[in-house]
Every structure is written in C-alpha cells, then in structure tokens.
Coordinates of C-alpha atoms in Angstrom, one line a residue:
M1393 CA 30.4 9.2 44.7
A1394 CA 31.8 5.7 45.1
D1395 CA 29.9 5.0 48.3
A1396 CA 26.5 6.2 47.0
P1397 CA 24.1 3.2 46.7
T1398 CA 23.2 2.4 43.1
T1399 CA 20.9 -0.1 41.5
L1400 CA 22.4 -1.6 38.4
L1401 CA 19.3 -2.9 36.5
I1402 CA 20.4 -5.2 33.7
L1403 CA 17.8 -5.8 31.0
G1404 CA 18.8 -8.9 29.1
A1405 CA 20.5 -10.3 32.2
S1406 CA 20.4 -13.9 31.1
G1407 CA 22.4 -13.3 27.9
D1408 CA 26.0 -14.0 27.0
L1409 CA 27.2 -10.4 27.4
T1410 CA 26.1 -10.2 31.0
R1411 CA 27.8 -13.5 31.9
R1412 CA 31.0 -13.0 29.8
L1413 CA 31.7 -9.3 30.1
L1414 CA 29.4 -7.2 32.3
L1415 CA 29.5 -9.2 35.6
P1416 CA 33.3 -9.9 35.3
G1417 CA 33.9 -6.2 34.7
L1418 CA 31.9 -5.3 37.8
G1419 CA 34.0 -7.8 39.7
S1420 CA 37.2 -6.2 38.6
L1421 CA 35.9 -2.8 39.7
L1422 CA 34.8 -4.1 43.1
R1423 CA 38.2 -5.7 43.6
I1424 CA 39.8 -2.3 43.3
E1425 CA 37.0 -0.3 44.9
P1426 CA 35.3 -2.6 47.4
E1427 CA 33.5 0.3 49.1
R1428 CA 31.0 0.6 46.3
H1429 CA 27.4 -0.2 47.2
V1430 CA 25.8 -1.8 44.1
V1431 CA 22.5 -3.7 43.9
V1432 CA 22.7 -6.0 40.9
L1433 CA 19.1 -6.4 39.6
G1434 CA 18.8 -8.8 36.7
A1435 CA 15.8 -8.9 34.5
D1436 CA 14.9 -10.9 31.4
R1437 CA 12.2 -13.0 29.9
S1438 CA 14.0 -16.2 30.7
E1439 CA 13.1 -18.0 33.9
M1440 CA 15.9 -18.0 36.6
T1441 CA 15.7 -18.6 40.3
Q1442 CA 17.0 -16.1 42.8
D1443 CA 19.7 -18.7 43.8
G1444 CA 20.7 -19.1 40.2
W1445 CA 21.1 -15.4 39.7
R1446 CA 23.0 -14.9 42.9
R1447 CA 25.3 -17.8 42.1
R1448 CA 26.0 -16.3 38.7
V1449 CA 26.9 -12.9 40.4
S1450 CA 28.9 -14.7 43.1
D1451 CA 30.9 -16.8 40.6
S1452 CA 31.9 -13.7 38.6
L1453 CA 32.9 -11.7 41.7
A1454 CA 34.9 -14.6 43.1
E1455 CA 36.6 -15.2 39.8
A1456 CA 37.7 -11.5 39.9
E1457 CA 39.2 -12.2 43.4
V1458 CA 36.8 -9.7 45.1
D1459 CA 37.1 -9.8 48.9
G1460 CA 34.8 -12.4 50.5
E1461 CA 32.9 -9.9 52.6
V1462 CA 32.2 -7.7 49.6
V1463 CA 31.0 -10.7 47.7
E1464 CA 28.6 -11.6 50.5
R1465 CA 27.3 -8.1 50.7
I1466 CA 26.7 -7.7 46.9
V1467 CA 25.2 -11.2 46.5
A1468 CA 22.8 -10.7 49.5
A1469 CA 21.3 -7.7 47.8
A1470 CA 21.3 -9.1 44.3
R1471 CA 18.0 -10.3 42.8
Y1472 CA 16.4 -11.4 39.6
E1473 CA 13.0 -10.6 38.1
Q1474 CA 11.5 -12.5 35.2
T1475 CA 10.3 -9.6 33.0
D1476 CA 9.3 -8.9 29.5
A1477 CA 10.8 -5.4 29.1
L1478 CA 8.5 -4.7 26.1
D1479 CA 5.4 -5.2 28.4
P1480 CA 4.5 -1.8 29.8
E1481 CA 3.0 -3.1 33.0
Q1482 CA 5.9 -5.5 33.7
L1483 CA 8.5 -2.8 33.0
R1484 CA 6.7 -0.3 35.2
A1485 CA 6.5 -2.8 38.1
L1486 CA 10.2 -3.5 37.7
V1487 CA 11.2 0.2 37.8
D1488 CA 8.7 1.1 40.6
G1489 CA 10.6 -1.1 42.9
V1490 CA 13.8 0.9 42.7
E1491 CA 14.6 4.1 44.5
D1492 CA 17.0 6.9 43.5
G1493 CA 20.4 5.9 42.0
L1494 CA 19.1 3.8 39.1
V1495 CA 21.3 2.7 36.2
I1496 CA 19.3 0.9 33.5
Y1497 CA 21.8 -1.2 31.5
F1498 CA 20.5 -2.3 28.1
A1499 CA 22.1 -5.7 27.3
L1500 CA 19.7 -5.9 24.4
P1501 CA 19.6 -5.6 20.6
P1502 CA 19.2 -2.0 19.4
Q1503 CA 15.7 -2.5 18.0
V1504 CA 14.5 -3.8 21.4
T1505 CA 16.3 -0.9 23.2
V1506 CA 14.3 1.6 21.1
G1507 CA 11.1 -0.1 22.1
V1508 CA 12.0 -0.1 25.8
C1509 CA 12.9 3.6 25.7
E1510 CA 9.5 4.4 24.2
L1511 CA 7.9 2.7 27.2
L1512 CA 10.3 4.3 29.7
A1513 CA 9.4 7.8 28.4
A1514 CA 5.9 7.3 29.9
I1515 CA 7.2 6.1 33.3
D1516 CA 8.2 8.2 36.2
L1517 CA 11.8 7.2 36.8
P1518 CA 13.8 7.7 40.0
E1519 CA 15.7 11.0 40.2
G1520 CA 19.0 10.9 38.4
T1521 CA 18.3 7.7 36.4
R1522 CA 21.0 6.9 33.9
L1523 CA 20.8 4.8 30.7
A1524 CA 23.6 2.5 29.6
M1525 CA 23.4 1.2 26.0
E1526 CA 25.5 -1.5 24.3
K1527 CA 26.6 -1.0 20.7
P1528 CA 25.5 -1.1 17.9
F1529 CA 23.6 2.2 18.4
G1530 CA 21.1 1.6 15.7
H1531 CA 21.9 -0.3 12.5
D1532 CA 22.4 2.8 10.2
L1533 CA 22.4 6.6 10.5
E1534 CA 18.6 6.9 10.4
T1535 CA 18.0 4.4 13.2
A1536 CA 20.9 5.9 15.3
V1537 CA 19.1 9.3 15.0
Q1538 CA 15.8 7.6 16.1
L1539 CA 17.5 5.9 19.0
N1540 CA 19.1 9.2 20.2
E1541 CA 15.8 11.1 19.9
Q1542 CA 13.9 8.4 21.8
A1543 CA 16.6 8.0 24.6
T1544 CA 16.7 11.8 25.2
K1545 CA 12.9 11.7 25.8
V1546 CA 13.7 9.5 28.8
V1547 CA 16.7 11.3 30.3
P1548 CA 19.0 14.2 29.3
E1549 CA 21.9 13.4 27.0
D1550 CA 24.4 13.8 29.9
R1551 CA 22.8 10.8 31.6
I1552 CA 23.0 8.5 28.5
F1553 CA 26.1 6.3 28.5
R1554 CA 26.7 4.6 25.1
I1555 CA 29.1 1.8 25.9
D1556 CA 32.3 1.2 23.9
H1557 CA 34.5 -1.0 26.1
F1558 CA 37.5 -0.1 23.9
L1559 CA 37.5 3.3 25.6
G1560 CA 38.3 1.4 28.8
V1561 CA 41.3 -0.5 27.3
N1562 CA 44.4 0.6 29.2
T1563 CA 46.5 1.2 26.0
V1564 CA 43.8 3.4 24.4
L1565 CA 43.7 5.5 27.6
N1566 CA 47.5 5.7 27.4
L1567 CA 47.1 7.5 24.1
L1568 CA 46.2 10.6 26.1
G1569 CA 49.4 10.6 28.1
L1570 CA 51.5 9.7 25.0
R1571 CA 49.9 12.6 23.0
F1572 CA 49.7 15.4 25.5
A1573 CA 52.0 14.8 28.5
N1574 CA 55.5 14.7 26.8
R1575 CA 57.6 16.8 24.5
I1576 CA 58.9 13.9 22.3
F1577 CA 55.9 13.1 20.2
Q1578 CA 53.7 16.2 20.6
P1579 CA 55.5 18.3 18.0
L1580 CA 55.6 15.3 15.5
W1581 CA 51.8 14.6 15.7
S1582 CA 50.7 16.1 12.3
A1583 CA 50.8 15.5 8.6
E1584 CA 54.1 17.4 8.4
H1585 CA 55.8 14.4 10.0
I1586 CA 53.4 11.4 9.8
E1587 CA 52.9 9.7 6.5
R1588 CA 50.2 7.2 7.4
V1589 CA 48.5 5.7 10.5
D1590 CA 47.3 2.0 10.6
I1591 CA 44.8 1.1 13.3
C1592 CA 44.5 -2.7 13.2
Y1593 CA 42.7 -5.3 15.3
D1594 CA 43.3 -8.7 13.6
E1595 CA 42.4 -11.8 15.6
S1596 CA 43.4 -15.4 15.3
L1597 CA 40.0 -16.3 16.8
A1598 CA 37.4 -17.5 14.3
L1599 CA 33.7 -17.3 14.8
E1600 CA 33.7 -19.2 18.1
G1601 CA 30.0 -19.7 18.3
R1602 CA 29.0 -16.1 17.9
A1603 CA 27.1 -16.5 14.6
G1604 CA 23.8 -15.2 16.2
Y1605 CA 25.3 -11.7 16.5
Y1606 CA 28.3 -11.7 14.2
D1607 CA 26.7 -13.0 11.0
K1608 CA 24.3 -10.1 11.1
A1609 CA 27.0 -7.5 11.8
G1610 CA 30.2 -8.5 10.2
A1611 CA 33.7 -7.1 10.8
L1612 CA 32.8 -3.5 9.6
I1613 CA 30.0 -3.0 12.0
D1614 CA 31.4 -5.1 14.8
M1615 CA 34.7 -3.3 15.0
T1616 CA 35.4 -0.5 12.6
Q1617 CA 32.1 1.5 12.8
S1618 CA 32.5 1.7 16.6
H1619 CA 35.8 0.7 18.2
L1620 CA 38.3 1.7 15.6
L1621 CA 36.7 5.0 14.7
Q1622 CA 36.8 5.9 18.4
V1623 CA 40.5 5.0 18.6
L1624 CA 41.0 7.2 15.5
A1625 CA 39.2 10.1 17.2
M1626 CA 41.3 9.9 20.4
F1627 CA 44.5 9.6 18.3
A1628 CA 43.8 12.6 16.1
M1629 CA 42.0 15.0 18.4
E1630 CA 43.4 18.4 19.4
S1631 CA 44.9 19.0 22.8
P1632 CA 42.4 19.5 25.6
A1633 CA 42.8 22.0 28.4
S1634 CA 41.7 19.4 30.9
M1635 CA 40.3 15.9 31.2
D1636 CA 36.8 17.4 31.4
P1637 CA 34.4 14.8 29.8
D1638 CA 32.5 17.4 27.7
E1639 CA 35.7 18.8 26.4
I1640 CA 37.2 15.5 25.4
R1641 CA 34.0 14.3 23.7
S1642 CA 33.7 17.6 21.9
L1643 CA 37.3 17.3 20.6
K1644 CA 36.6 13.7 19.4
A1645 CA 33.4 15.0 17.7
Q1646 CA 35.5 17.5 15.8
V1647 CA 37.7 14.7 14.4
L1648 CA 34.7 12.5 13.4
R1649 CA 32.9 15.4 11.7
A1650 CA 36.1 16.0 9.6
T1651 CA 36.5 12.3 8.7
T1652 CA 35.5 11.1 5.3
L1653 CA 36.4 8.1 3.0
W1654 CA 39.8 8.3 1.3
G1655 CA 39.1 9.9 -2.1
E1656 CA 35.4 10.1 -1.2
D1657 CA 35.0 6.8 -2.9
P1658 CA 33.7 3.7 -1.1
L1659 CA 34.7 1.4 -4.0
T1660 CA 38.4 2.3 -3.7
A1661 CA 38.5 3.2 0.0
S1662 CA 37.2 -0.2 1.3
R1663 CA 37.9 -3.9 1.0
R1664 CA 36.2 -6.9 2.4
A1665 CA 37.0 -10.6 2.6
R1666 CA 35.8 -13.8 4.2
Y1667 CA 37.8 -16.7 5.5
T1668 CA 37.8 -20.1 3.9
A1669 CA 38.8 -23.4 5.6
G1670 CA 42.3 -23.5 7.1
T1671 CA 44.4 -24.3 10.1
I1672 CA 45.1 -22.0 13.1
D1673 CA 47.6 -23.3 15.8
G1674 CA 47.1 -26.8 14.6
R1675 CA 43.3 -26.6 14.7
Q1676 CA 41.2 -27.1 11.7
V1677 CA 38.8 -24.2 11.0
P1678 CA 35.9 -24.7 8.6
D1679 CA 34.9 -22.3 5.8
Y1680 CA 33.0 -19.4 7.3
T1681 CA 29.9 -20.2 5.4
S1682 CA 30.0 -23.7 6.9
E1683 CA 30.1 -22.4 10.5
E1684 CA 27.1 -23.3 12.6
G1685 CA 24.4 -20.6 12.4
V1686 CA 25.9 -18.7 9.4
D1687 CA 23.6 -17.8 6.5
P1688 CA 25.8 -18.1 3.4
D1689 CA 23.4 -15.8 1.4
R1690 CA 23.9 -12.9 3.8
G1691 CA 27.3 -12.2 2.4
T1692 CA 28.9 -11.3 5.8
E1693 CA 32.6 -10.3 5.8
T1694 CA 35.1 -11.5 8.4
L1695 CA 37.8 -9.0 7.4
A1696 CA 37.1 -5.4 6.7
Q1697 CA 39.5 -2.5 5.8
L1698 CA 38.5 1.1 5.5
I1699 CA 40.8 4.0 4.5
V1700 CA 39.7 7.4 5.7
Q1701 CA 41.1 10.9 5.9
V1702 CA 40.7 13.7 8.5
R1703 CA 40.1 16.8 6.5
N1704 CA 41.6 19.5 8.7
Q1705 CA 44.9 21.4 8.9
R1706 CA 46.6 18.9 11.1
W1707 CA 45.9 15.8 9.2
A1708 CA 45.2 16.7 5.6
G1709 CA 46.6 14.1 3.2
V1710 CA 47.3 11.4 5.8
P1711 CA 45.6 8.1 5.2
F1712 CA 44.2 6.4 8.2
V1713 CA 43.9 2.6 7.5
L1714 CA 41.4 0.9 9.8
R1715 CA 41.4 -2.9 9.6
S1716 CA 39.9 -5.7 11.6
G1717 CA 39.3 -9.4 10.9
K1718 CA 38.9 -12.9 12.3
A1719 CA 40.7 -16.2 11.8
L1720 CA 44.0 -14.7 10.8
G1721 CA 47.4 -16.2 11.4
D1722 CA 48.6 -13.7 14.0
D1723 CA 46.9 -11.5 16.5
N1724 CA 47.8 -8.0 15.3
K1725 CA 46.2 -5.5 17.6
Q1726 CA 48.1 -2.2 17.4
I1727 CA 48.3 1.3 16.1
T1728 CA 51.3 1.8 13.7
V1729 CA 52.4 5.4 13.0
T1730 CA 54.7 5.6 10.0
F1731 CA 56.8 8.7 9.9
R1732 CA 57.9 10.5 6.8
A1733 CA 61.4 10.1 5.5
P1734 CA 64.0 12.7 6.7
A1735 CA 64.1 15.8 4.5
H1736 CA 67.8 15.1 3.8
V1737 CA 70.2 12.2 4.6
P1738 CA 73.8 13.4 4.4
D1739 CA 75.8 12.1 1.5
G1740 CA 78.0 9.3 2.6
L1741 CA 75.4 7.7 5.0
R1742 CA 73.9 4.6 3.4
D1743 CA 70.2 4.7 4.4
C1744 CA 68.5 1.4 5.1
G1745 CA 65.3 2.5 3.4
A1746 CA 63.0 1.6 6.2
P1747 CA 60.8 4.3 7.7
D1748 CA 60.8 5.2 11.3
K1749 CA 57.7 4.0 13.2
L1750 CA 55.9 4.2 16.4
V1751 CA 53.9 1.1 17.4
L1752 CA 51.3 1.1 20.2
E1753 CA 50.2 -2.5 21.0
L1754 CA 46.6 -2.5 22.1
R1755 CA 46.7 -5.9 23.7
P1756 CA 49.0 -6.5 25.4
G1757 CA 50.0 -2.9 26.0
A1758 CA 53.4 -1.8 24.9
V1759 CA 55.1 0.9 23.0
T1760 CA 57.8 0.3 20.4
V1761 CA 59.9 2.9 18.5
E1762 CA 61.5 1.7 15.3
M1763 CA 64.3 4.2 14.3
S1764 CA 67.3 4.5 12.1
V1765 CA 70.7 4.4 13.8
N1766 CA 74.2 3.6 12.8
A1767 CA 74.8 -0.1 12.2
E1768 CA 77.3 -2.1 14.1
G1769 CA 80.7 -2.2 12.4
D1770 CA 80.4 0.3 9.6
P1771 CA 79.5 3.7 11.1
F1772 CA 78.2 5.0 7.8
E1773 CA 75.7 2.2 7.3
L1774 CA 72.2 2.9 8.8
T1775 CA 70.0 0.2 10.2
Q1776 CA 66.7 -0.1 12.1
K1777 CA 66.7 -0.7 15.8
Q1778 CA 63.8 -1.0 18.3
L1779 CA 63.2 0.7 21.6
H1780 CA 60.6 -1.2 23.4
T1781 CA 58.8 -0.9 26.7
P1782 CA 55.8 -2.7 28.0
L1783 CA 53.0 -0.6 29.6
G1784 CA 51.7 -1.0 33.1
Q1785 CA 49.0 -3.6 33.5
P1786 CA 45.5 -2.3 33.7
R1787 CA 44.0 -1.9 37.1
M1788 CA 40.7 -3.5 36.0
K1789 CA 39.0 -4.9 33.0
P1790 CA 37.8 -2.5 30.3
Y1791 CA 34.2 -3.1 31.3
G1792 CA 35.2 -2.2 34.9
E1793 CA 36.5 1.1 33.8
V1794 CA 33.4 1.8 31.8
L1795 CA 31.1 0.8 34.7
A1796 CA 33.0 3.0 37.1
G1797 CA 32.2 6.0 34.9
I1798 CA 28.5 5.1 34.7
L1799 CA 28.2 4.6 38.4
D1800 CA 30.0 7.9 39.1
S1801 CA 28.0 9.7 36.4
N1802 CA 31.2 10.5 34.5
P1803 CA 30.6 10.2 30.8
L1804 CA 34.3 10.5 29.8
L1805 CA 34.4 6.8 28.6
S1806 CA 31.1 6.8 26.8
I1807 CA 30.0 7.9 23.3
R1808 CA 28.0 11.1 22.9
G1809 CA 24.9 10.9 20.7
D1810 CA 26.3 13.1 17.9
N1811 CA 29.5 11.0 17.8
A1812 CA 27.4 7.8 17.4
E1813 CA 25.7 9.4 14.4
Q1814 CA 28.9 10.6 12.8
M1815 CA 30.3 7.1 13.0
W1816 CA 27.4 5.8 11.0
R1817 CA 27.7 8.7 8.6
I1818 CA 31.3 7.7 7.8
V1819 CA 30.6 4.0 7.1
E1820 CA 27.2 4.2 5.5
P1821 CA 28.4 4.7 1.9
V1822 CA 30.6 1.6 2.3
L1823 CA 27.7 -0.5 3.6
D1824 CA 25.6 0.7 0.7
A1825 CA 28.3 -0.3 -1.8
W1826 CA 28.8 -3.7 -0.2
R1827 CA 25.1 -4.5 -0.1
A1828 CA 25.0 -3.6 -3.8
D1829 CA 27.9 -5.9 -4.4
E1830 CA 29.9 -3.1 -5.9
V1831 CA 33.0 -4.1 -3.8
P1832 CA 34.1 -7.8 -4.4
M1833 CA 34.1 -10.3 -1.6
E1834 CA 37.7 -11.6 -1.5
E1835 CA 38.8 -14.7 0.3
Y1836 CA 41.7 -15.8 2.6
A1837 CA 42.5 -19.1 4.2
A1838 CA 41.9 -19.3 7.9
G1839 CA 45.3 -19.0 9.6
S1840 CA 46.8 -16.9 6.8
G1841 CA 47.7 -13.2 6.8
G1842 CA 44.7 -12.2 4.7
P1843 CA 44.5 -11.3 1.0
D1844 CA 47.6 -9.8 -0.7
G1845 CA 48.0 -6.1 -1.3
W1846 CA 45.9 -4.7 1.5
D1847 CA 48.8 -2.5 2.6
R1848 CA 48.5 -0.3 -0.4
V1849 CA 46.7 3.0 -0.3
P1850 CA 44.9 3.8 -3.6
G1851 CA 45.8 6.9 -5.6

C-alpha cells in the first residue's frame, strides 16, 4: 500500500545514477503521491556526511517540486552509511538496522551485484524484502543465468525487480491502450497488414562524459539488448485478458522466445558504426576515439542496428529494425509502423507511391498517422497527409513510475528473469560476430544522419 513504511536502501548511493535518475524519480513520485512513507537509506564505500546525504535528497525532492512538509519528513528520516557492500560484516550490520518493508536497490555494476547477492543469501533479511537491480543483467547469457540463480537464493522471483526505466516511459505505456483499447488498429496489427516495424532511438547527444560505462557497453548493450527489445515485446505481444503483471510479462516472454535474427545470420542482420569528428548544433564534437576515457582498442560502437523477426503466426515475415545511436544530426526516438500497399488501387487514381504509416514518438509523446488521401485540386491525384496528436504529459518521471511499482510490490514494469535471459540469447550471436570483427565498423560524422543504406532490409 502507498502508506506502508518502506526503507529504500540504495547500494552505490554516491554514484551518478542515484543523483541523476533515482532520487529525481523518487521526487516525481512523491510530488504525485505525497502520502508515501519512504526512508531513503544511502550506502556506499565513499565517505559522505549525514548532512551531505540529506542535502542531496532534499535538493532532488525540491527540484521535483515536492510539497515542503513532505520534503522535511523524508529528509528527516534519510540517512547515509559508509559501507563496503562486499564486506560480509558491514553488509549484515547495514541490513540488521532495517525492519520489515525493505527494498535493496542495486545501483551497482552487475559483477558487484552478484557478489552482494551471494552475501545476502546468508543473511536473515526482513520479511518481504525486495531486490531492485539496474541493467545490464549480467554481461552475456551465462552471467545473466548466474545472476538470476543467485538472486533467487535471496528472495523469490516475484520479489526481484529488474529495472528498465523505458517501461515507465509514458509513450511505451500508451502502446497498451493503442493496441488493445480501440477498434482502429487492433485488426491491422499483424503481418497481413504491416510490412515492417522500425524501433529507433537516435540521439544528438554525444558521449557527454559517460565513457566509464558506455565505452564498455556500446550502443547494442546500452539500448538494444534491453530497452528496444522490451519495446518490441510490448508492441508484438498478444492481447491480455487483464493488466495482471504475471500475464503481461508472460505474453512478453512469448514474443522474446519467438524472436531471432533476421535470416538467422548475425553478419547480415546487424550493422555497427562509430562517430568521427563533426558539428552538432554549432558545437564541435571530437572523434569518439578521442573522447576522454575512451579506449580506442576496445572497438566500441556508438550506433547499432539489429534486424530481427518474430517467428509466430501473427508476425512471420515482418522485419523489426532496432536502431540506436549517439551524436546523430537529429533526435529520432520513435516507433514507425509501415503498412503494406493496398491490394488494389482503382484504375484512374494516380497513387503517390508512399506507404501509409503509423508513427509513435517516444519522446516527446505523440501519434502521427500518414495516410493516402485525395490531393487538393485534382480529385484523382493521391497524396500523403498527416493526422497528428500529442499525447498527454506523463504524470511523473519514468523512474518514478518504476519506483512506484517496486514500493507497491507490483512487478508490471520490471523484467522477469526468463525475459532477461532471452534478451541476451537474441543478441549474443551478434556480440560474438562483432568481437570476432566479422561485421565491419563503419563510420559517420557527428551531426550527420549516420552511414548510408541502413534503411534496407537484406534478402
């Protein structure tokens, strides 16, 4: 319940994720639901005073425009403990000071998370303890399986929340309404009517000081392996009877189990590229390999494209193109559904040749339908017109939506263990091919649209 007291124990509390995403997300939640009682307990190896931690919490809540009395209440209960989470005695002492209603939030690298879970398995945790884990969930299929096995030794699967903040994005949630709550698109949502689906998250932002994480991950692991495959699963899943979390996550699992590389070939189903020096909005951007903290020998891509297929009756033969990159000329964050051409256009009508499309902008949220209609003037000439509507603004930040689910023990917006493993299973052949240098590293100038020809589907 929203008014049940909960201790949010953040391991890795001094890190960038806590400051930049987690605490602001909590603030956006408390602004909408101020009655929640949350004890924000930070823990990390770094030294920090109680006043310093409370000021950090206070600043995040104030920035989210949380009511002043709520800020005072949350800040008064907040505290920080300098702790090495990999030290058994320090971890035990940290957890022993918490009563029922504990959420352990791992703002930690996956290899550290596994080590902490090994220690937690030997500790008596408060009743109903929940684990919240940041992506990536392992660094390949084998380590994902190991992480899942270790985490379920600590608490049952239904109390493990694997965080993908994309699932809290308003437009992604609106997919459910668009798919299942109207008669317009529901009968068109299949290979019979849809020719291809592009799920794209291109950013004009370059590295922006994130080399410590990004240079080890790259665009494929950072975005495609997690976020974009989750969007695909929500887009392609069958109709649920209700919004029951187990049912929704099982339907997504069906999609992921049926998803394979286009043509079963990582060499033709994937492309990778890296930005070179260029200009974005009048600002000079250096070559990626010259960015501070980047290891040029690592061969990290900044643009990744994956073409997959969902091998079931609904989607057989439809390519799903998943693409994400940095330092591109335009922000292109959308799902584009390209419909098949009409079976017949009457003789005498001059078709414009452009396919009908449905475009769902992920940020900012909007829906656009591009459709063929009669042109102005000549009634026998066809042209493309757009029907466009913005979507309602989100009630809180994506991390706020995700945190609400964790605090309420509702796993709807988290990733189940089998889903996490399936996502690694899909991309692992591509990672192997890239590491073996079997897929060439292309280049594109920062501020450009990326390499040419990436819109073509092979074969």
